Short mmCIF file of C-alpha atoms and ligand atoms in Angstrom, two decimals:
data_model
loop_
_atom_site.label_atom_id
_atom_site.label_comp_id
_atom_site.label_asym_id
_atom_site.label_seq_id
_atom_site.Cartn_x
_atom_site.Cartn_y
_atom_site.Cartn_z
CA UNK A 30 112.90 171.02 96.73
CA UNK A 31 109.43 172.88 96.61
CA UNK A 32 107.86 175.03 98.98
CA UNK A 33 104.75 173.78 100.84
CA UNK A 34 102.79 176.77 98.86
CA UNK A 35 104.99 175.96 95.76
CA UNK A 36 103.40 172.78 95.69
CA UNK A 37 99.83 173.95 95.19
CA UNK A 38 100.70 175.79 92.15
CA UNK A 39 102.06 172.11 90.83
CA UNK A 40 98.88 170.36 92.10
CA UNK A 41 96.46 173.26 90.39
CA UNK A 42 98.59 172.49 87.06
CA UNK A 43 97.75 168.93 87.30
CA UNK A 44 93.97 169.32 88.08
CA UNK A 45 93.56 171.37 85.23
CA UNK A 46 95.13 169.07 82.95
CA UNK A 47 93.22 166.17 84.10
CA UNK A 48 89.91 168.47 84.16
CA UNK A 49 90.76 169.73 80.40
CA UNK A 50 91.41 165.99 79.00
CA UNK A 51 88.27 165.02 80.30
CA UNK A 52 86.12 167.89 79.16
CA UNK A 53 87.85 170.40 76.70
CA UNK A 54 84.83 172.71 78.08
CA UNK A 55 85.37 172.25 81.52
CA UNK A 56 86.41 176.08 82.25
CA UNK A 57 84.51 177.42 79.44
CA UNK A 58 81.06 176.55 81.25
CA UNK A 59 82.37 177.32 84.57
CA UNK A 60 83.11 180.95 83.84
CA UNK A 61 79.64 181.50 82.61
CA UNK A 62 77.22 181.18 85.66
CA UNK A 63 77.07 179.15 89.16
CA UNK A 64 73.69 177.61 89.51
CA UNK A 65 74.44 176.01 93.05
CA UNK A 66 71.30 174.12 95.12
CA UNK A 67 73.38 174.13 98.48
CA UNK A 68 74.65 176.77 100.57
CA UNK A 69 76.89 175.14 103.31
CA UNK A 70 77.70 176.83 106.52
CA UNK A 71 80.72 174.94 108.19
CA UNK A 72 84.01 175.22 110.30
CA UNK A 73 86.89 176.59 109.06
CA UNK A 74 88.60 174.35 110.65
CA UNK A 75 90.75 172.64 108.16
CA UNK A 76 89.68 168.98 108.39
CA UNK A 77 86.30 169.73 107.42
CA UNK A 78 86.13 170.84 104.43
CA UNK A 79 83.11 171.39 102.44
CA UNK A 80 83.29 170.05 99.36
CA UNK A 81 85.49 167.30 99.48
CA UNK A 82 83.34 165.87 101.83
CA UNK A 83 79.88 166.10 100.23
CA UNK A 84 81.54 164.77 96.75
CA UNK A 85 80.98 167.89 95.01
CA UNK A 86 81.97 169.59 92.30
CA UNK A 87 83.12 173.25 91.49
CA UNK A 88 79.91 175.33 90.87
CA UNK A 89 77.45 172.85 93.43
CA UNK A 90 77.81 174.68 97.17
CA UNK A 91 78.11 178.31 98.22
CA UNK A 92 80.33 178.25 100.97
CA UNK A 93 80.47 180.06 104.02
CA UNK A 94 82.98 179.12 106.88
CA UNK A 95 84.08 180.73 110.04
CA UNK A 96 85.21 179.17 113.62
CA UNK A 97 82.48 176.85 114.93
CA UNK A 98 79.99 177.14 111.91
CA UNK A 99 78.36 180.46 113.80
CA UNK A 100 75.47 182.27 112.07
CA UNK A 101 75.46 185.69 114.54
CA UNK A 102 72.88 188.50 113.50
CA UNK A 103 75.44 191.08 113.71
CA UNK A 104 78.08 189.75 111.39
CA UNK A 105 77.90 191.05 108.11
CA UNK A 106 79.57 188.37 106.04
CA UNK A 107 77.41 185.58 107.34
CA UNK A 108 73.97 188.01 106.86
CA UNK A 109 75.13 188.90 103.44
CA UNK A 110 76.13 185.09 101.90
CA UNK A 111 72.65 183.93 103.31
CA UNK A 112 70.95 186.81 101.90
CA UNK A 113 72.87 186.25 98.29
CA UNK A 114 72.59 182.52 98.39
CA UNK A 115 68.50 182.85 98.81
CA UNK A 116 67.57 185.69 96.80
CA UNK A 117 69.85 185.06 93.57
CA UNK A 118 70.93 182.01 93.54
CA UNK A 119 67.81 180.71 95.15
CA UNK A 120 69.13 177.76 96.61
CA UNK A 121 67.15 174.74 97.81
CA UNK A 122 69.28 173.84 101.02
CA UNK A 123 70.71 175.62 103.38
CA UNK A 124 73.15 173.49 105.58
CA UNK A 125 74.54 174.09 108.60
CA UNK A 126 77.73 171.48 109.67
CA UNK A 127 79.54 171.64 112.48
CA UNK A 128 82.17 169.29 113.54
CA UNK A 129 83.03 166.94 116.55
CA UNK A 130 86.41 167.48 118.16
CA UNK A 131 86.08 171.43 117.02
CA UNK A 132 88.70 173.76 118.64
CA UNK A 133 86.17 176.51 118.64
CA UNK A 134 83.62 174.75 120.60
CA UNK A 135 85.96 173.24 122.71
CA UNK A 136 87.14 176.67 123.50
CA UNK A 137 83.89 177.77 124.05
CA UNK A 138 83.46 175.12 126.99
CA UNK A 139 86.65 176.53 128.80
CA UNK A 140 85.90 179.41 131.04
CA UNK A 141 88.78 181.76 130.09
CA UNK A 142 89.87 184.93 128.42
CA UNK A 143 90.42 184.63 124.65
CA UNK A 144 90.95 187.68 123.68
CA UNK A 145 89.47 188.60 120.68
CA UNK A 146 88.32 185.24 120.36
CA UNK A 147 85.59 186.18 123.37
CA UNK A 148 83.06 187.92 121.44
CA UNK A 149 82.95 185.20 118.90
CA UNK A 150 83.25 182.80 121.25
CA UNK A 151 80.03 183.71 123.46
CA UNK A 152 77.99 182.96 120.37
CA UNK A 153 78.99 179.12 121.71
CA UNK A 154 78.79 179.98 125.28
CA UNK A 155 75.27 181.26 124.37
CA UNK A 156 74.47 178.04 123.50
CA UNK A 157 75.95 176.13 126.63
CA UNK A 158 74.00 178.48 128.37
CA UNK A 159 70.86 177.56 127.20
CA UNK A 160 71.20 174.25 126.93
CA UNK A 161 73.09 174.21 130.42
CA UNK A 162 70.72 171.64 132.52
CA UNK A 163 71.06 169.18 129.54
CA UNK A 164 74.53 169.62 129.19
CA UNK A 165 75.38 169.48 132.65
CA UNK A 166 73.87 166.24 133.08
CA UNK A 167 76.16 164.49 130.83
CA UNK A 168 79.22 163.68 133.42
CA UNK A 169 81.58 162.08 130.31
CA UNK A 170 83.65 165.23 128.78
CA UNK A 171 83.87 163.70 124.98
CA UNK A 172 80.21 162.79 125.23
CA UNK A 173 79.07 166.67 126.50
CA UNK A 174 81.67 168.18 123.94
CA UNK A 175 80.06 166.15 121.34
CA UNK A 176 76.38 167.30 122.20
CA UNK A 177 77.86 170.61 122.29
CA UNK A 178 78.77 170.77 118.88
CA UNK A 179 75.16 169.15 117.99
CA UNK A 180 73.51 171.45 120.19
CA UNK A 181 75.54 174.53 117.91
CA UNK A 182 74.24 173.40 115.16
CA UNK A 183 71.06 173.04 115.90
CA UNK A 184 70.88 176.92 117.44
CA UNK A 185 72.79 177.99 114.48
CA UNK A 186 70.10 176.34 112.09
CA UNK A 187 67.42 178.46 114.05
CA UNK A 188 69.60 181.41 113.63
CA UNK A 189 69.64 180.72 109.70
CA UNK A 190 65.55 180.96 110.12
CA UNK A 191 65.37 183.89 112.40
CA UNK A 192 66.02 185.56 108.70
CA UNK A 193 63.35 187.25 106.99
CA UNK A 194 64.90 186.24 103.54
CA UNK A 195 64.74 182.81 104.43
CA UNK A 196 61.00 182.89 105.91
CA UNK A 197 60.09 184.52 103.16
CA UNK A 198 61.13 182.47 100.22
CA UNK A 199 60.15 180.09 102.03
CA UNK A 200 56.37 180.76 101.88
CA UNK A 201 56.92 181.73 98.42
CA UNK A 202 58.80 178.84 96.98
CA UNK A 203 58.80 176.14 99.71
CA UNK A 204 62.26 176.59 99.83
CA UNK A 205 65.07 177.04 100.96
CA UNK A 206 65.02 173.98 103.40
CA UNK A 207 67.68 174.21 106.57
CA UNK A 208 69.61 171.33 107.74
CA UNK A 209 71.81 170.66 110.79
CA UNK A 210 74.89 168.14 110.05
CA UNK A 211 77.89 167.41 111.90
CA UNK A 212 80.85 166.20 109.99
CA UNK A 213 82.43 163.10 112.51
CA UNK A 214 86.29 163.34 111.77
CA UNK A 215 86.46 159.88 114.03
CA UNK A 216 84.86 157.96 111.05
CA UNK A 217 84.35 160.82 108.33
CA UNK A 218 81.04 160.29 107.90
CA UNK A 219 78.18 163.09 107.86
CA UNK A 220 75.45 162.50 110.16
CA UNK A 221 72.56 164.17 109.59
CA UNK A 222 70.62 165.46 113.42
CA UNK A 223 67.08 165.19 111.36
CA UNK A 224 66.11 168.90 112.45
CA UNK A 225 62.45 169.19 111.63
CA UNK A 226 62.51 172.62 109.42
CA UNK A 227 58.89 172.90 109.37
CA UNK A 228 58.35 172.55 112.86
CA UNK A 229 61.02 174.24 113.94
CA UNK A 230 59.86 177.16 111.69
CA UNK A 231 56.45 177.34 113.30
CA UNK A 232 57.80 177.20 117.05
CA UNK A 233 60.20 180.40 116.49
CA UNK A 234 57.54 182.29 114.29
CA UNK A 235 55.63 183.25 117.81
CA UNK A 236 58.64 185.35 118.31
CA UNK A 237 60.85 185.80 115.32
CA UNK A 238 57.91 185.78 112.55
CA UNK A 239 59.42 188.29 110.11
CA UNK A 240 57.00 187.97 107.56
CA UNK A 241 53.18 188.45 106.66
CA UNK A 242 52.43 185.51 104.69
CA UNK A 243 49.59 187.16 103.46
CA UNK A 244 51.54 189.95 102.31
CA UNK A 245 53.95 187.63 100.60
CA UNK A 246 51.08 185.57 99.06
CA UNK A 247 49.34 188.89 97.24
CA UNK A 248 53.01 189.38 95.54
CA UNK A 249 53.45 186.12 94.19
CA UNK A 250 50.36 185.97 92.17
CA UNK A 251 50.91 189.88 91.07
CO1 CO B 19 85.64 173.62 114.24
#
């Protein structure tokens, strides 16, 4: 009888059997360069994964994933796989998934101590905060848990654009565009929230405007 992690080693042999009979080059031209047009930002929870679920292939999405899909200004690992994903491999989406039925937001929406969960966890409460009349209005627990996790997204999207590397290859390139998802384990479908980048670019820029456009302009035509 295998172990659980001795199976995986019997699964990977398989998949690269089936990947090699159907393309002899398969892992030749996937060891020479990723050239990947999505960077997805999701959950680690283990339901929601990334690429499974999007129908993609090795070499298509940068990944990032942490508890509750949380882009935070002070974490280093989120700052530095946006920062890679724009300025090298210049992708053309950036999306942001969250999940419904998510531990980490659900956590989030229980007053208690956590631990060392707490600092990570305020990101959320952050969010419940100030989105607290709305939130408060909806008496059904599923239904406010549920706009909870949309309402995460949707800050954590605005987080992704606070970010001077995204604001600025975005005037230079018209990309990379940011888009809020949440991944419904219920039916498994992806429903996209329809945040408006544009707009929601020219609200924050009053306040989080990180780049001189003209300044950016006068380098792209040097
Ligand atoms: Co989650």
């Amino acid at each position: 009888m295998l172990q659980s992690y001795e199976v995986i080693f019997e699964n990977n042999k398989k998949w690269v059997e089936s990947k090699v009979s159907q393309d002899p080059e398969f892992f030749k031209e996937l060891s020479k360069t990723q050239n990947p047009d999505f960077l997805y930002i999701g959950c680690s929870d283990s339901r929601a994964t990334a690429e499974e679920i999007m129908g993609a292939k090795p070499g298509e999405v940068f990944v990032l994933r942490n508890i509750a899909n949380v882009v935070n200004t002070l974490d280093m690992s989120s700052a530095a796989v946006i920062q890679y994903a724009v300025e090298h491999l210049k992708v053309k989406h950036i999306i942001v998934c969250g999940h419904y039925n998510c531990g980490g937001v659900k956590a989030a929406m229980t007053p208690q101590d956590l631990g060392l969960l707490n600092p990570w966890l305020r990101n959320i409460r952050d969010v419940y905060r100030l989105h607290q009349v709305e939130l408060d209005t909806i008496e059904d627990e599923e239904k406010r848990y549920d706009r909870l996790v949309e309402l995460n997204v949707q800050e954590q999207c605005i987080n992704v654009i606070k970010m001077a590397c995204v604001q600025e290859r975005y005037i230079l390139e018209e990309y990379p565009v940011v888009h809020g998802w949440v991944f419904d384990l219920r039916t498994g479908k992806i429903i996209d929230l329809e945040i408006d980048f544009e707009k929601t670019l020219k609200d924050i820029q009053k306040i989080y405007n990180l780049t001189d456009s003209d300044w950016v302009m006068s380098r792209k035509k040097k």
